[in-house]
Amino acid sequence: MISGVSSAALPHLRPASTSAPTSGLQPMVPDTTQAETDGFRIDVSQVKPLSGAKLISAADDPVLRDLMATNWLIAHDTSAPQSVVPDNAPENLYAQVKVDGKVVATLYKSGSSAMTNQAAGKIGKLKDPPGLSGPDLAQWRADQYAERLGGTVEKAPTAITQSQWTPRENRSTTYSREQLDAAFQAMLAEGQKATAQQQSAYLASRAQAGTSADFSA
């Protein structure tokens, strides 16, 4: 944690990219009460079998197949870094904006920032200049925050110049038709191997218990 800055003090985050995030959260629906379900019964005589329904394999759905293959390739990408230092790690600190000796905003080398809700309310909407990134963006934002808040900018000992900054590599998740097809087959083989191992372990445990099972059905 950065000295003098707490999560309660800096709840407002501004990413290096100013695109607005979207939320996948949906409102919770309360469960049906026990009293409502106790009186619910299914009339078996009214149940009718589905007509024309058939099982569909993932292999028959091109979109689903490619999505599964893409996720498999990403999960098995051995060239991906094992650990990535987050933007807001102490070693990535670029500068702090202070008003009356109190930290109201913190800037990081990537250009991302965090600030108090009060500071965010005073700053309002701030459109970043096109093409700015990294330390240059952090410096521009720090100057803007200080000007609008009537504060001062204090560079951190860990601050670096734009030429010293190494942007994170944007890894491509676009794969060729051959890669996707090979990945899907490898995924199927991996699943079949896991199933066979589970069945072998089950049979072995049943054999030790003096029973047998038939998986040929």
JSON list of N, CA, C and O in Angstrom, two decimals, residues 105-162:
[
{"chain": "A", "resi": 105, "resn": "ALA", "atom": "N", "xyz": [-4.94, 12.80, -5.03]},
{"chain": "A", "resi": 105, "resn": "ALA", "atom": "CA", "xyz": [-4.87, 12.02, -6.28]},
{"chain": "A", "resi": 105, "resn": "ALA", "atom": "C", "xyz": [-3.49, 11.38, -6.40]},
{"chain": "A", "resi": 105, "resn": "ALA", "atom": "O", "xyz": [-2.49, 11.96, -5.97]},
{"chain": "A", "resi": 106, "resn": "THR", "atom": "N", "xyz": [-3.47, 10.19, -6.94]},
{"chain": "A", "resi": 106, "resn": "THR", "atom": "CA", "xyz": [-2.22, 9.46, -7.14]},
{"chain": "A", "resi": 106, "resn": "THR", "atom": "C", "xyz": [-2.12, 9.04, -8.60]},
{"chain": "A", "resi": 106, "resn": "THR", "atom": "O", "xyz": [-3.10, 8.52, -9.17]},
{"chain": "A", "resi": 107, "resn": "LEU", "atom": "N", "xyz": [-0.98, 9.29, -9.19]},
{"chain": "A", "resi": 107, "resn": "LEU", "atom": "CA", "xyz": [-0.75, 8.96, -10.60]},
{"chain": "A", "resi": 107, "resn": "LEU", "atom": "C", "xyz": [0.28, 7.83, -10.70]},
{"chain": "A", "resi": 107, "resn": "LEU", "atom": "O", "xyz": [1.22, 7.77, -9.91]},
{"chain": "A", "resi": 108, "resn": "TYR", "atom": "N", "xyz": [0.08, 6.96, -11.70]},
{"chain": "A", "resi": 108, "resn": "TYR", "atom": "CA", "xyz": [0.99, 5.84, -11.91]},
{"chain": "A", "resi": 108, "resn": "TYR", "atom": "C", "xyz": [1.65, 5.93, -13.27]},
{"chain": "A", "resi": 108, "resn": "TYR", "atom": "O", "xyz": [1.21, 6.68, -14.16]},
{"chain": "A", "resi": 109, "resn": "LYS", "atom": "N", "xyz": [2.74, 5.19, -13.43]},
{"chain": "A", "resi": 109, "resn": "LYS", "atom": "CA", "xyz": [3.56, 5.29, -14.64]},
{"chain": "A", "resi": 109, "resn": "LYS", "atom": "C", "xyz": [2.77, 5.03, -15.92]},
{"chain": "A", "resi": 109, "resn": "LYS", "atom": "O", "xyz": [3.09, 5.57, -16.98]},
{"chain": "A", "resi": 110, "resn": "SER", "atom": "N", "xyz": [1.76, 4.18, -15.85]},
{"chain": "A", "resi": 110, "resn": "SER", "atom": "CA", "xyz": [0.98, 3.87, -17.04]},
{"chain": "A", "resi": 110, "resn": "SER", "atom": "C", "xyz": [0.07, 5.01, -17.46]},
{"chain": "A", "resi": 110, "resn": "SER", "atom": "O", "xyz": [-0.48, 5.02, -18.56]},
{"chain": "A", "resi": 111, "resn": "GLY", "atom": "N", "xyz": [-0.12, 5.97, -16.53]},
{"chain": "A", "resi": 111, "resn": "GLY", "atom": "CA", "xyz": [-1.04, 7.07, -16.80]},
{"chain": "A", "resi": 111, "resn": "GLY", "atom": "C", "xyz": [-2.34, 6.93, -16.04]},
{"chain": "A", "resi": 111, "resn": "GLY", "atom": "O", "xyz": [-3.13, 7.87, -15.98]},
{"chain": "A", "resi": 112, "resn": "SER", "atom": "N", "xyz": [-2.59, 5.76, -15.45]},
{"chain": "A", "resi": 112, "resn": "SER", "atom": "CA", "xyz": [-3.80, 5.56, -14.66]},
{"chain": "A", "resi": 112, "resn": "SER", "atom": "C", "xyz": [-3.70, 6.36, -13.37]},
{"chain": "A", "resi": 112, "resn": "SER", "atom": "O", "xyz": [-2.61, 6.75, -12.94]},
{"chain": "A", "resi": 113, "resn": "SER", "atom": "N", "xyz": [-4.84, 6.62, -12.75]},
{"chain": "A", "resi": 113, "resn": "SER", "atom": "CA", "xyz": [-4.84, 7.45, -11.55]},
{"chain": "A", "resi": 113, "resn": "SER", "atom": "C", "xyz": [-5.94, 7.03, -10.60]},
{"chain": "A", "resi": 113, "resn": "SER", "atom": "O", "xyz": [-6.88, 6.33, -10.98]},
{"chain": "A", "resi": 114, "resn": "ALA", "atom": "N", "xyz": [-5.81, 7.47, -9.35]},
{"chain": "A", "resi": 114, "resn": "ALA", "atom": "CA", "xyz": [-6.83, 7.25, -8.34]},
{"chain": "A", "resi": 114, "resn": "ALA", "atom": "C", "xyz": [-6.97, 8.53, -7.55]},
{"chain": "A", "resi": 114, "resn": "ALA", "atom": "O", "xyz": [-5.99, 9.26, -7.34]},
{"chain": "A", "resi": 115, "resn": "MET", "atom": "N", "xyz": [-8.19, 8.84, -7.12]},
{"chain": "A", "resi": 115, "resn": "MET", "atom": "CA", "xyz": [-8.40, 10.08, -6.39]},
{"chain": "A", "resi": 115, "resn": "MET", "atom": "C", "xyz": [-9.59, 9.94, -5.46]},
{"chain": "A", "resi": 115, "resn": "MET", "atom": "O", "xyz": [-10.36, 8.98, -5.55]},
{"chain": "A", "resi": 116, "resn": "THR", "atom": "N", "xyz": [-9.72, 10.89, -4.55]},
{"chain": "A", "resi": 116, "resn": "THR", "atom": "CA", "xyz": [-10.85, 10.88, -3.64]},
{"chain": "A", "resi": 116, "resn": "THR", "atom": "C", "xyz": [-12.12, 11.26, -4.41]},
{"chain": "A", "resi": 116, "resn": "THR", "atom": "O", "xyz": [-12.06, 11.87, -5.48]},
{"chain": "A", "resi": 117, "resn": "ASN", "atom": "N", "xyz": [-13.26, 10.88, -3.84]},
{"chain": "A", "resi": 117, "resn": "ASN", "atom": "CA", "xyz": [-14.52, 11.22, -4.48]},
{"chain": "A", "resi": 117, "resn": "ASN", "atom": "C", "xyz": [-14.71, 12.73, -4.56]},
{"chain": "A", "resi": 117, "resn": "ASN", "atom": "O", "xyz": [-15.26, 13.26, -5.53]},
{"chain": "A", "resi": 118, "resn": "GLN", "atom": "N", "xyz": [-14.27, 13.45, -3.53]},
{"chain": "A", "resi": 118, "resn": "GLN", "atom": "CA", "xyz": [-14.41, 14.90, -3.53]},
{"chain": "A", "resi": 118, "resn": "GLN", "atom": "C", "xyz": [-13.59, 15.52, -4.65]},
{"chain": "A", "resi": 118, "resn": "GLN", "atom": "O", "xyz": [-14.06, 16.43, -5.35]},
{"chain": "A", "resi": 119, "resn": "ALA", "atom": "N", "xyz": [-12.36, 15.01, -4.84]},
{"chain": "A", "resi": 119, "resn": "ALA", "atom": "CA", "xyz": [-11.53, 15.53, -5.92]},
{"chain": "A", "resi": 119, "resn": "ALA", "atom": "C", "xyz": [-12.13, 15.21, -7.28]},
{"chain": "A", "resi": 119, "resn": "ALA", "atom": "O", "xyz": [-12.12, 16.05, -8.19]},
{"chain": "A", "resi": 120, "resn": "ALA", "atom": "N", "xyz": [-12.64, 14.00, -7.42]},
{"chain": "A", "resi": 120, "resn": "ALA", "atom": "CA", "xyz": [-13.25, 13.61, -8.69]},
{"chain": "A", "resi": 120, "resn": "ALA", "atom": "C", "xyz": [-14.45, 14.49, -9.01]},
{"chain": "A", "resi": 120, "resn": "ALA", "atom": "O", "xyz": [-14.68, 14.85, -10.18]},
{"chain": "A", "resi": 121, "resn": "GLY", "atom": "N", "xyz": [-15.22, 14.88, -7.98]},
{"chain": "A", "resi": 121, "resn": "GLY", "atom": "CA", "xyz": [-16.37, 15.75, -8.20]},
{"chain": "A", "resi": 121, "resn": "GLY", "atom": "C", "xyz": [-15.95, 17.13, -8.69]},
{"chain": "A", "resi": 121, "resn": "GLY", "atom": "O", "xyz": [-16.63, 17.73, -9.53]},
{"chain": "A", "resi": 122, "resn": "LYS", "atom": "N", "xyz": [-14.84, 17.63, -8.19]},
{"chain": "A", "resi": 122, "resn": "LYS", "atom": "CA", "xyz": [-14.36, 18.96, -8.61]},
{"chain": "A", "resi": 122, "resn": "LYS", "atom": "C", "xyz": [-13.76, 18.92, -10.00]},
{"chain": "A", "resi": 122, "resn": "LYS", "atom": "O", "xyz": [-13.89, 19.87, -10.78]},
{"chain": "A", "resi": 123, "resn": "ILE", "atom": "N", "xyz": [-13.06, 17.83, -10.31]},
{"chain": "A", "resi": 123, "resn": "ILE", "atom": "CA", "xyz": [-12.40, 17.72, -11.62]},
{"chain": "A", "resi": 123, "resn": "ILE", "atom": "C", "xyz": [-13.42, 17.49, -12.72]},
{"chain": "A", "resi": 123, "resn": "ILE", "atom": "O", "xyz": [-13.33, 18.06, -13.82]},
{"chain": "A", "resi": 124, "resn": "GLY", "atom": "N", "xyz": [-14.42, 16.66, -12.44]},
{"chain": "A", "resi": 124, "resn": "GLY", "atom": "CA", "xyz": [-15.44, 16.39, -13.44]},
{"chain": "A", "resi": 124, "resn": "GLY", "atom": "C", "xyz": [-14.89, 15.58, -14.60]},
{"chain": "A", "resi": 124, "resn": "GLY", "atom": "O", "xyz": [-13.93, 14.82, -14.47]},
{"chain": "A", "resi": 125, "resn": "LYS", "atom": "N", "xyz": [-15.49, 15.77, -15.76]},
{"chain": "A", "resi": 125, "resn": "LYS", "atom": "CA", "xyz": [-15.05, 15.04, -16.94]},
{"chain": "A", "resi": 125, "resn": "LYS", "atom": "C", "xyz": [-13.80, 15.69, -17.51]},
{"chain": "A", "resi": 125, "resn": "LYS", "atom": "O", "xyz": [-13.76, 16.88, -17.77]},
{"chain": "A", "resi": 126, "resn": "LEU", "atom": "N", "xyz": [-12.79, 14.87, -17.70]},
{"chain": "A", "resi": 126, "resn": "LEU", "atom": "CA", "xyz": [-11.51, 15.36, -18.21]},
{"chain": "A", "resi": 126, "resn": "LEU", "atom": "C", "xyz": [-11.10, 14.50, -19.40]},
{"chain": "A", "resi": 126, "resn": "LEU", "atom": "O", "xyz": [-10.81, 13.30, -19.23]},
{"chain": "A", "resi": 127, "resn": "LYS", "atom": "N", "xyz": [-11.11, 15.07, -20.58]},
{"chain": "A", "resi": 127, "resn": "LYS", "atom": "CA", "xyz": [-10.77, 14.32, -21.78]},
{"chain": "A", "resi": 127, "resn": "LYS", "atom": "C", "xyz": [-9.27, 14.37, -22.02]},
{"chain": "A", "resi": 127, "resn": "LYS", "atom": "O", "xyz": [-8.68, 15.44, -22.14]},
{"chain": "A", "resi": 128, "resn": "ASP", "atom": "N", "xyz": [-8.66, 13.18, -22.09]},
{"chain": "A", "resi": 128, "resn": "ASP", "atom": "CA", "xyz": [-7.22, 13.10, -22.32]},
{"chain": "A", "resi": 128, "resn": "ASP", "atom": "C", "xyz": [-6.87, 13.49, -23.75]},
{"chain": "A", "resi": 128, "resn": "ASP", "atom": "O", "xyz": [-7.61, 13.16, -24.69]},
{"chain": "A", "resi": 129, "resn": "PRO", "atom": "N", "xyz": [-5.74, 14.15, -23.95]},
{"chain": "A", "resi": 129, "resn": "PRO", "atom": "CA", "xyz": [-5.30, 14.47, -25.32]},
{"chain": "A", "resi": 129, "resn": "PRO", "atom": "C", "xyz": [-5.03, 13.17, -26.09]},
{"chain": "A", "resi": 129, "resn": "PRO", "atom": "O", "xyz": [-4.51, 12.21, -25.52]},
{"chain": "A", "resi": 130, "resn": "PRO", "atom": "N", "xyz": [-5.34, 13.12, -27.36]},
{"chain": "A", "resi": 130, "resn": "PRO", "atom": "CA", "xyz": [-5.09, 11.91, -28.13]},
{"chain": "A", "resi": 130, "resn": "PRO", "atom": "C", "xyz": [-3.61, 11.61, -28.25]},
{"chain": "A", "resi": 130, "resn": "PRO", "atom": "O", "xyz": [-2.79, 12.52, -28.41]},
{"chain": "A", "resi": 131, "resn": "GLY", "atom": "N", "xyz": [-3.26, 10.35, -28.15]},
{"chain": "A", "resi": 131, "resn": "GLY", "atom": "CA", "xyz": [-1.88, 9.93, -28.35]},
{"chain": "A", "resi": 131, "resn": "GLY", "atom": "C", "xyz": [-1.04, 9.90, -27.10]},
{"chain": "A", "resi": 131, "resn": "GLY", "atom": "O", "xyz": [0.06, 9.35, -27.12]},
{"chain": "A", "resi": 132, "resn": "LEU", "atom": "N", "xyz": [-1.52, 10.44, -26.00]},
{"chain": "A", "resi": 132, "resn": "LEU", "atom": "CA", "xyz": [-0.74, 10.43, -24.76]},
{"chain": "A", "resi": 132, "resn": "LEU", "atom": "C", "xyz": [-0.89, 9.08, -24.05]},
{"chain": "A", "resi": 132, "resn": "LEU", "atom": "O", "xyz": [-1.98, 8.51, -23.99]},
{"chain": "A", "resi": 133, "resn": "SER", "atom": "N", "xyz": [0.22, 8.62, -23.48]},
{"chain": "A", "resi": 133, "resn": "SER", "atom": "CA", "xyz": [0.20, 7.37, -22.72]},
{"chain": "A", "resi": 133, "resn": "SER", "atom": "C", "xyz": [1.38, 7.35, -21.77]},
{"chain": "A", "resi": 133, "resn": "SER", "atom": "O", "xyz": [2.29, 8.18, -21.87]},
{"chain": "A", "resi": 134, "resn": "GLY", "atom": "N", "xyz": [1.38, 6.43, -20.85]},
{"chain": "A", "resi": 134, "resn": "GLY", "atom": "CA", "xyz": [2.50, 6.24, -19.94]},
{"chain": "A", "resi": 134, "resn": "GLY", "atom": "C", "xyz": [2.81, 7.47, -19.10]},
{"chain": "A", "resi": 134, "resn": "GLY", "atom": "O", "xyz": [1.90, 8.23, -18.70]},
{"chain": "A", "resi": 135, "resn": "PRO", "atom": "N", "xyz": [4.08, 7.73, -18.81]},
{"chain": "A", "resi": 135, "resn": "PRO", "atom": "CA", "xyz": [4.47, 8.86, -17.97]},
{"chain": "A", "resi": 135, "resn": "PRO", "atom": "C", "xyz": [4.01, 10.22, -18.50]},
{"chain": "A", "resi": 135, "resn": "PRO", "atom": "O", "xyz": [3.70, 11.12, -17.71]},
{"chain": "A", "resi": 136, "resn": "ASP", "atom": "N", "xyz": [3.97, 10.38, -19.83]},
{"chain": "A", "resi": 136, "resn": "ASP", "atom": "CA", "xyz": [3.50, 11.65, -20.39]},
{"chain": "A", "resi": 136, "resn": "ASP", "atom": "C", "xyz": [2.05, 11.89, -20.02]},
{"chain": "A", "resi": 136, "resn": "ASP", "atom": "O", "xyz": [1.66, 13.02, -19.68]},
{"chain": "A", "resi": 137, "resn": "LEU", "atom": "N", "xyz": [1.23, 10.83, -20.07]},
{"chain": "A", "resi": 137, "resn": "LEU", "atom": "CA", "xyz": [-0.17, 10.95, -19.68]},
{"chain": "A", "resi": 137, "resn": "LEU", "atom": "C", "xyz": [-0.29, 11.21, -18.18]},
{"chain": "A", "resi": 137, "resn": "LEU", "atom": "O", "xyz": [-1.10, 12.03, -17.74]},
{"chain": "A", "resi": 138, "resn": "ALA", "atom": "N", "xyz": [0.54, 10.52, -17.39]},
{"chain": "A", "resi": 138, "resn": "ALA", "atom": "CA", "xyz": [0.52, 10.72, -15.94]},
{"chain": "A", "resi": 138, "resn": "ALA", "atom": "C", "xyz": [0.87, 12.16, -15.59]},
{"chain": "A", "resi": 138, "resn": "ALA", "atom": "O", "xyz": [0.23, 12.77, -14.72]},
{"chain": "A", "resi": 139, "resn": "GLN", "atom": "N", "xyz": [1.86, 12.73, -16.27]},
{"chain": "A", "resi": 139, "resn": "GLN", "atom": "CA", "xyz": [2.27, 14.11, -16.00]},
{"chain": "A", "resi": 139, "resn": "GLN", "atom": "C", "xyz": [1.16, 15.09, -16.39]},
{"chain": "A", "resi": 139, "resn": "GLN", "atom": "O", "xyz": [0.86, 16.04, -15.65]},
{"chain": "A", "resi": 140, "resn": "TRP", "atom": "N", "xyz": [0.56, 14.87, -17.54]},
{"chain": "A", "resi": 140, "resn": "TRP", "atom": "CA", "xyz": [-0.51, 15.77, -18.00]},
{"chain": "A", "resi": 140, "resn": "TRP", "atom": "C", "xyz": [-1.68, 15.74, -17.03]},
{"chain": "A", "resi": 140, "resn": "TRP", "atom": "O", "xyz": [-2.23, 16.78, -16.66]},
{"chain": "A", "resi": 141, "resn": "ARG", "atom": "N", "xyz": [-2.07, 14.53, -16.61]},
{"chain": "A", "resi": 141, "resn": "ARG", "atom": "CA", "xyz": [-3.18, 14.42, -15.67]},
{"chain": "A", "resi": 141, "resn": "ARG", "atom": "C", "xyz": [-2.84, 15.07, -14.33]},
{"chain": "A", "resi": 141, "resn": "ARG", "atom": "O", "xyz": [-3.67, 15.75, -13.73]},
{"chain": "A", "resi": 142, "resn": "ALA", "atom": "N", "xyz": [-1.62, 14.86, -13.84]},
{"chain": "A", "resi": 142, "resn": "ALA", "atom": "CA", "xyz": [-1.21, 15.44, -12.57]},
{"chain": "A", "resi": 142, "resn": "ALA", "atom": "C", "xyz": [-1.29, 16.96, -12.63]},
{"chain": "A", "resi": 142, "resn": "ALA", "atom": "O", "xyz": [-1.79, 17.61, -11.69]},
{"chain": "A", "resi": 143, "resn": "ASP", "atom": "N", "xyz": [-0.81, 17.57, -13.72]},
{"chain": "A", "resi": 143, "resn": "ASP", "atom": "CA", "xyz": [-0.86, 19.02, -13.87]},
{"chain": "A", "resi": 143, "resn": "ASP", "atom": "C", "xyz": [-2.31, 19.52, -13.91]},
{"chain": "A", "resi": 143, "resn": "ASP", "atom": "O", "xyz": [-2.63, 20.57, -13.31]},
{"chain": "A", "resi": 144, "resn": "GLN", "atom": "N", "xyz": [-3.16, 18.79, -14.63]},
{"chain": "A", "resi": 144, "resn": "GLN", "atom": "CA", "xyz": [-4.57, 19.19, -14.72]},
{"chain": "A", "resi": 144, "resn": "GLN", "atom": "C", "xyz": [-5.26, 19.08, -13.37]},
{"chain": "A", "resi": 144, "resn": "GLN", "atom": "O", "xyz": [-6.03, 19.97, -12.97]},
{"chain": "A", "resi": 145, "resn": "TYR", "atom": "N", "xyz": [-5.00, 18.00, -12.65]},
{"chain": "A", "resi": 145, "resn": "TYR", "atom": "CA", "xyz": [-5.62, 17.82, -11.34]},
{"chain": "A", "resi": 145, "resn": "TYR", "atom": "C", "xyz": [-5.19, 18.94, -10.39]},
{"chain": "A", "resi": 145, "resn": "TYR", "atom": "O", "xyz": [-6.00, 19.53, -9.67]},
{"chain": "A", "resi": 146, "resn": "ALA", "atom": "N", "xyz": [-3.89, 19.23, -10.36]},
{"chain": "A", "resi": 146, "resn": "ALA", "atom": "CA", "xyz": [-3.37, 20.26, -9.46]},
{"chain": "A", "resi": 146, "resn": "ALA", "atom": "C", "xyz": [-3.97, 21.62, -9.78]},
{"chain": "A", "resi": 146, "resn": "ALA", "atom": "O", "xyz": [-4.32, 22.39, -8.88]},
{"chain": "A", "resi": 147, "resn": "GLU", "atom": "N", "xyz": [-4.11, 21.92, -11.06]},
{"chain": "A", "resi": 147, "resn": "GLU", "atom": "CA", "xyz": [-4.66, 23.21, -11.47]},
{"chain": "A", "resi": 147, "resn": "GLU", "atom": "C", "xyz": [-6.12, 23.34, -11.05]},
{"chain": "A", "resi": 147, "resn": "GLU", "atom": "O", "xyz": [-6.55, 24.39, -10.54]},
{"chain": "A", "resi": 148, "resn": "ARG", "atom": "N", "xyz": [-6.90, 22.29, -11.27]},
{"chain": "A", "resi": 148, "resn": "ARG", "atom": "CA", "xyz": [-8.33, 22.35, -10.97]},
{"chain": "A", "resi": 148, "resn": "ARG", "atom": "C", "xyz": [-8.61, 22.26, -9.47]},
{"chain": "A", "resi": 148, "resn": "ARG", "atom": "O", "xyz": [-9.65, 22.76, -9.02]},
{"chain": "A", "resi": 149, "resn": "LEU", "atom": "N", "xyz": [-7.72, 21.62, -8.73]},
{"chain": "A", "resi": 149, "resn": "LEU", "atom": "CA", "xyz": [-7.94, 21.43, -7.30]},
{"chain": "A", "resi": 149, "resn": "LEU", "atom": "C", "xyz": [-7.20, 22.46, -6.45]},
{"chain": "A", "resi": 149, "resn": "LEU", "atom": "O", "xyz": [-7.38, 22.52, -5.24]},
{"chain": "A", "resi": 150, "resn": "GLY", "atom": "N", "xyz": [-6.34, 23.25, -7.09]},
{"chain": "A", "resi": 150, "resn": "GLY", "atom": "CA", "xyz": [-5.56, 24.21, -6.35]},
{"chain": "A", "resi": 150, "resn": "GLY", "atom": "C", "xyz": [-4.49, 23.55, -5.50]},
{"chain": "A", "resi": 150, "resn": "GLY", "atom": "O", "xyz": [-4.19, 24.00, -4.39]},
{"chain": "A", "resi": 151, "resn": "GLY", "atom": "N", "xyz": [-3.91, 22.49, -6.02]},
{"chain": "A", "resi": 151, "resn": "GLY", "atom": "CA", "xyz": [-2.90, 21.74, -5.27]},
{"chain": "A", "resi": 151, "resn": "GLY", "atom": "C", "xyz": [-1.55, 21.78, -5.94]},
{"chain": "A", "resi": 151, "resn": "GLY", "atom": "O", "xyz": [-1.30, 22.57, -6.87]},
{"chain": "A", "resi": 152, "resn": "THR", "atom": "N", "xyz": [-0.67, 20.90, -5.49]},
{"chain": "A", "resi": 152, "resn": "THR", "atom": "CA", "xyz": [0.68, 20.82, -6.03]},
{"chain": "A", "resi": 152, "resn": "THR", "atom": "C", "xyz": [0.98, 19.38, -6.42]},
{"chain": "A", "resi": 152, "resn": "THR", "atom": "O", "xyz": [0.40, 18.43, -5.88]},
{"chain": "A", "resi": 153, "resn": "VAL", "atom": "N", "xyz": [1.91, 19.23, -7.36]},
{"chain": "A", "resi": 153, "resn": "VAL", "atom": "CA", "xyz": [2.32, 17.91, -7.84]},
{"chain": "A", "resi": 153, "resn": "VAL", "atom": "C", "xyz": [3.65, 17.54, -7.20]},
{"chain": "A", "resi": 153, "resn": "VAL", "atom": "O", "xyz": [4.60, 18.33, -7.25]},
{"chain": "A", "resi": 154, "resn": "GLU", "atom": "N", "xyz": [3.70, 16.37, -6.60]},
{"chain": "A", "resi": 154, "resn": "GLU", "atom": "CA", "xyz": [4.95, 15.87, -6.02]},
{"chain": "A", "resi": 154, "resn": "GLU", "atom": "C", "xyz": [5.34, 14.58, -6.73]},
{"chain": "A", "resi": 154, "resn": "GLU", "atom": "O", "xyz": [4.64, 13.57, -6.63]},
{"chain": "A", "resi": 155, "resn": "LYS", "atom": "N", "xyz": [6.44, 14.65, -7.47]},
{"chain": "A", "resi": 155, "resn": "LYS", "atom": "CA", "xyz": [6.93, 13.47, -8.20]},
{"chain": "A", "resi": 155, "resn": "LYS", "atom": "C", "xyz": [7.48, 12.46, -7.20]},
{"chain": "A", "resi": 155, "resn": "LYS", "atom": "O", "xyz": [8.12, 12.81, -6.21]},
{"chain": "A", "resi": 156, "resn": "ALA", "atom": "N", "xyz": [7.23, 11.19, -7.48]},
{"chain": "A", "resi": 156, "resn": "ALA", "atom": "CA", "xyz": [7.73, 10.11, -6.63]},
{"chain": "A", "resi": 156, "resn": "ALA", "atom": "C", "xyz": [9.15, 9.73, -7.03]},
{"chain": "A", "resi": 156, "resn": "ALA", "atom": "O", "xyz": [9.55, 9.94, -8.19]},
{"chain": "A", "resi": 157, "resn": "PRO", "atom": "N", "xyz": [9.92, 9.15, -6.12]},
{"chain": "A", "resi": 157, "resn": "PRO", "atom": "CA", "xyz": [11.27, 8.69, -6.47]},
{"chain": "A", "resi": 157, "resn": "PRO", "atom": "C", "xyz": [11.26, 7.63, -7.56]},
{"chain": "A", "resi": 157, "resn": "PRO", "atom": "O", "xyz": [12.26, 7.42, -8.25]},
{"chain": "A", "resi": 158, "resn": "THR", "atom": "N", "xyz": [10.11, 6.95, -7.71]},
{"chain": "A", "resi": 158, "resn": "THR", "atom": "CA", "xyz": [10.00, 5.89, -8.71]},
{"chain": "A", "resi": 158, "resn": "THR", "atom": "C", "xyz": [9.56, 6.41, -10.08]},
{"chain": "A", "resi": 158, "resn": "THR", "atom": "O", "xyz": [9.40, 5.62, -11.02]},
{"chain": "A", "resi": 159, "resn": "ALA", "atom": "N", "xyz": [9.34, 7.72, -10.21]},
{"chain": "A", "resi": 159, "resn": "ALA", "atom": "CA", "xyz": [8.90, 8.29, -11.49]},
{"chain": "A", "resi": 159, "resn": "ALA", "atom": "C", "xyz": [9.96, 8.09, -12.56]},
{"chain": "A", "resi": 159, "resn": "ALA", "atom": "O", "xyz": [11.16, 8.13, -12.28]},
{"chain": "A", "resi": 160, "resn": "ILE", "atom": "N", "xyz": [9.51, 7.86, -13.78]},
{"chain": "A", "resi": 160, "resn": "ILE", "atom": "CA", "xyz": [10.42, 7.67, -14.90]},
{"chain": "A", "resi": 160, "resn": "ILE", "atom": "C", "xyz": [10.00, 8.56, -16.06]},
{"chain": "A", "resi": 160, "resn": "ILE", "atom": "O", "xyz": [8.90, 9.13, -16.05]},
{"chain": "A", "resi": 161, "resn": "THR", "atom": "N", "xyz": [10.86, 8.67, -17.06]},
{"chain": "A", "resi": 161, "resn": "THR", "atom": "CA", "xyz": [10.54, 9.45, -18.25]},
{"chain": "A", "resi": 161, "resn": "THR", "atom": "C", "xyz": [9.83, 8.56, -19.28]},
{"chain": "A", "resi": 161, "resn": "THR", "atom": "O", "xyz": [9.79, 7.33, -19.14]},
{"chain": "A", "resi": 162, "resn": "GLN", "atom": "N", "xyz": [9.29, 9.20, -20.28]},
{"chain": "A", "resi": 162, "resn": "GLN", "atom": "CA", "xyz": [8.58, 8.45, -21.32]},
{"chain": "A", "resi": 162, "resn": "GLN", "atom": "C", "xyz": [9.51, 7.46, -22.02]},
{"chain": "A", "resi": 162, "resn": "GLN", "atom": "O", "xyz": [9.11, 6.34, -22.34]}
]
